[in-house]
XYZ file of C-alpha atoms in Angstrom:
84
model
C -0.545 -41.956 -69.750
C -2.345 -41.665 -73.055
C -5.966 -42.627 -72.970
C -7.639 -44.926 -75.447
C -9.852 -42.174 -76.913
C -6.824 -40.001 -77.683
C -5.193 -42.863 -79.545
C -8.357 -43.492 -81.537
C -8.573 -39.805 -82.465
C -4.943 -39.817 -83.518
C -5.462 -42.941 -85.594
C -8.551 -41.423 -87.232
C -6.586 -38.281 -88.046
C -3.742 -40.303 -89.568
C -6.197 -42.304 -91.701
C -7.794 -39.067 -92.892
C -4.401 -37.653 -93.882
C -3.548 -40.860 -95.720
C -6.841 -40.695 -97.626
C -6.088 -37.097 -98.645
C -2.593 -38.030 -99.801
C -3.951 -40.976 -101.758
C -6.416 -38.670 -103.541
C -3.675 -36.167 -104.377
C -1.463 -38.937 -105.744
C -4.318 -40.356 -107.830
C -5.027 -36.934 -109.339
C -1.368 -36.403 -110.225
C -1.047 -39.886 -111.738
C -4.181 -39.334 -113.824
C -2.910 -35.959 -115.045
C 0.458 -37.436 -115.988
C -1.123 -40.392 -117.772
C -3.453 -38.090 -119.734
C -0.515 -35.891 -120.660
C 1.438 -38.879 -121.969
C -1.559 -40.177 -123.916
C -2.105 -36.782 -125.540
C 1.586 -36.510 -126.376
C 1.536 -39.946 -128.030
C -1.624 -39.094 -129.968
C 0.028 -35.944 -131.277
C 3.147 -37.865 -132.316
C 0.991 -40.447 -134.063
C -0.989 -37.785 -135.915
C 2.241 -36.126 -137.072
C 3.657 -39.454 -138.220
C 0.449 -40.281 -140.110
C 0.505 -36.880 -141.808
C 4.142 -37.338 -142.788
C 3.406 -40.822 -144.144
C 0.393 -39.579 -146.117
C 2.419 -36.761 -147.649
C 5.151 -39.192 -148.649
C 2.577 -41.571 -150.092
C 1.011 -38.693 -152.013
C 4.376 -37.725 -153.509
C 4.848 -41.303 -154.662
C 1.344 -41.398 -156.152
C 1.892 -38.097 -157.934
C 5.164 -39.348 -159.397
C 3.508 -42.597 -160.432
C 0.706 -40.642 -162.101
C 3.308 -38.888 -164.246
C 4.192 -42.274 -165.675
C 0.558 -43.363 -165.958
C 0.850 -46.044 -163.289
C -1.876 -44.641 -161.041
C -4.653 -42.098 -161.283
C -4.062 -38.476 -160.445
C -7.463 -38.415 -158.708
C -6.281 -40.936 -156.129
C -3.202 -38.838 -155.382
C -5.232 -35.657 -155.018
C -7.785 -37.368 -152.735
C -4.920 -38.624 -150.606
C -3.489 -35.120 -150.420
C -6.868 -33.683 -149.399
C -7.245 -36.298 -146.654
C -3.809 -35.519 -145.258
C -4.784 -31.891 -144.699
C -8.244 -32.669 -143.348
C -6.876 -34.959 -140.635
C -4.559 -32.312 -139.194
């Protein structure tokens, strides 16, 4: 017959193993979440750069027709390269 102390030791050991597994899972979830966040930030930065370049092309074309200042287009172009 199994004594009460043996059962308590077994239960304590099982709880300890569960705590370790929970910690491992939490670490992996955190790593995965951080990876996804970084990936999304990179995609956003690329999209913003692409948008800024397109906007700059439009501003440069508009400046050819005198509809906007060339300075604004050049500042926009500078900003697009500083942010990446």
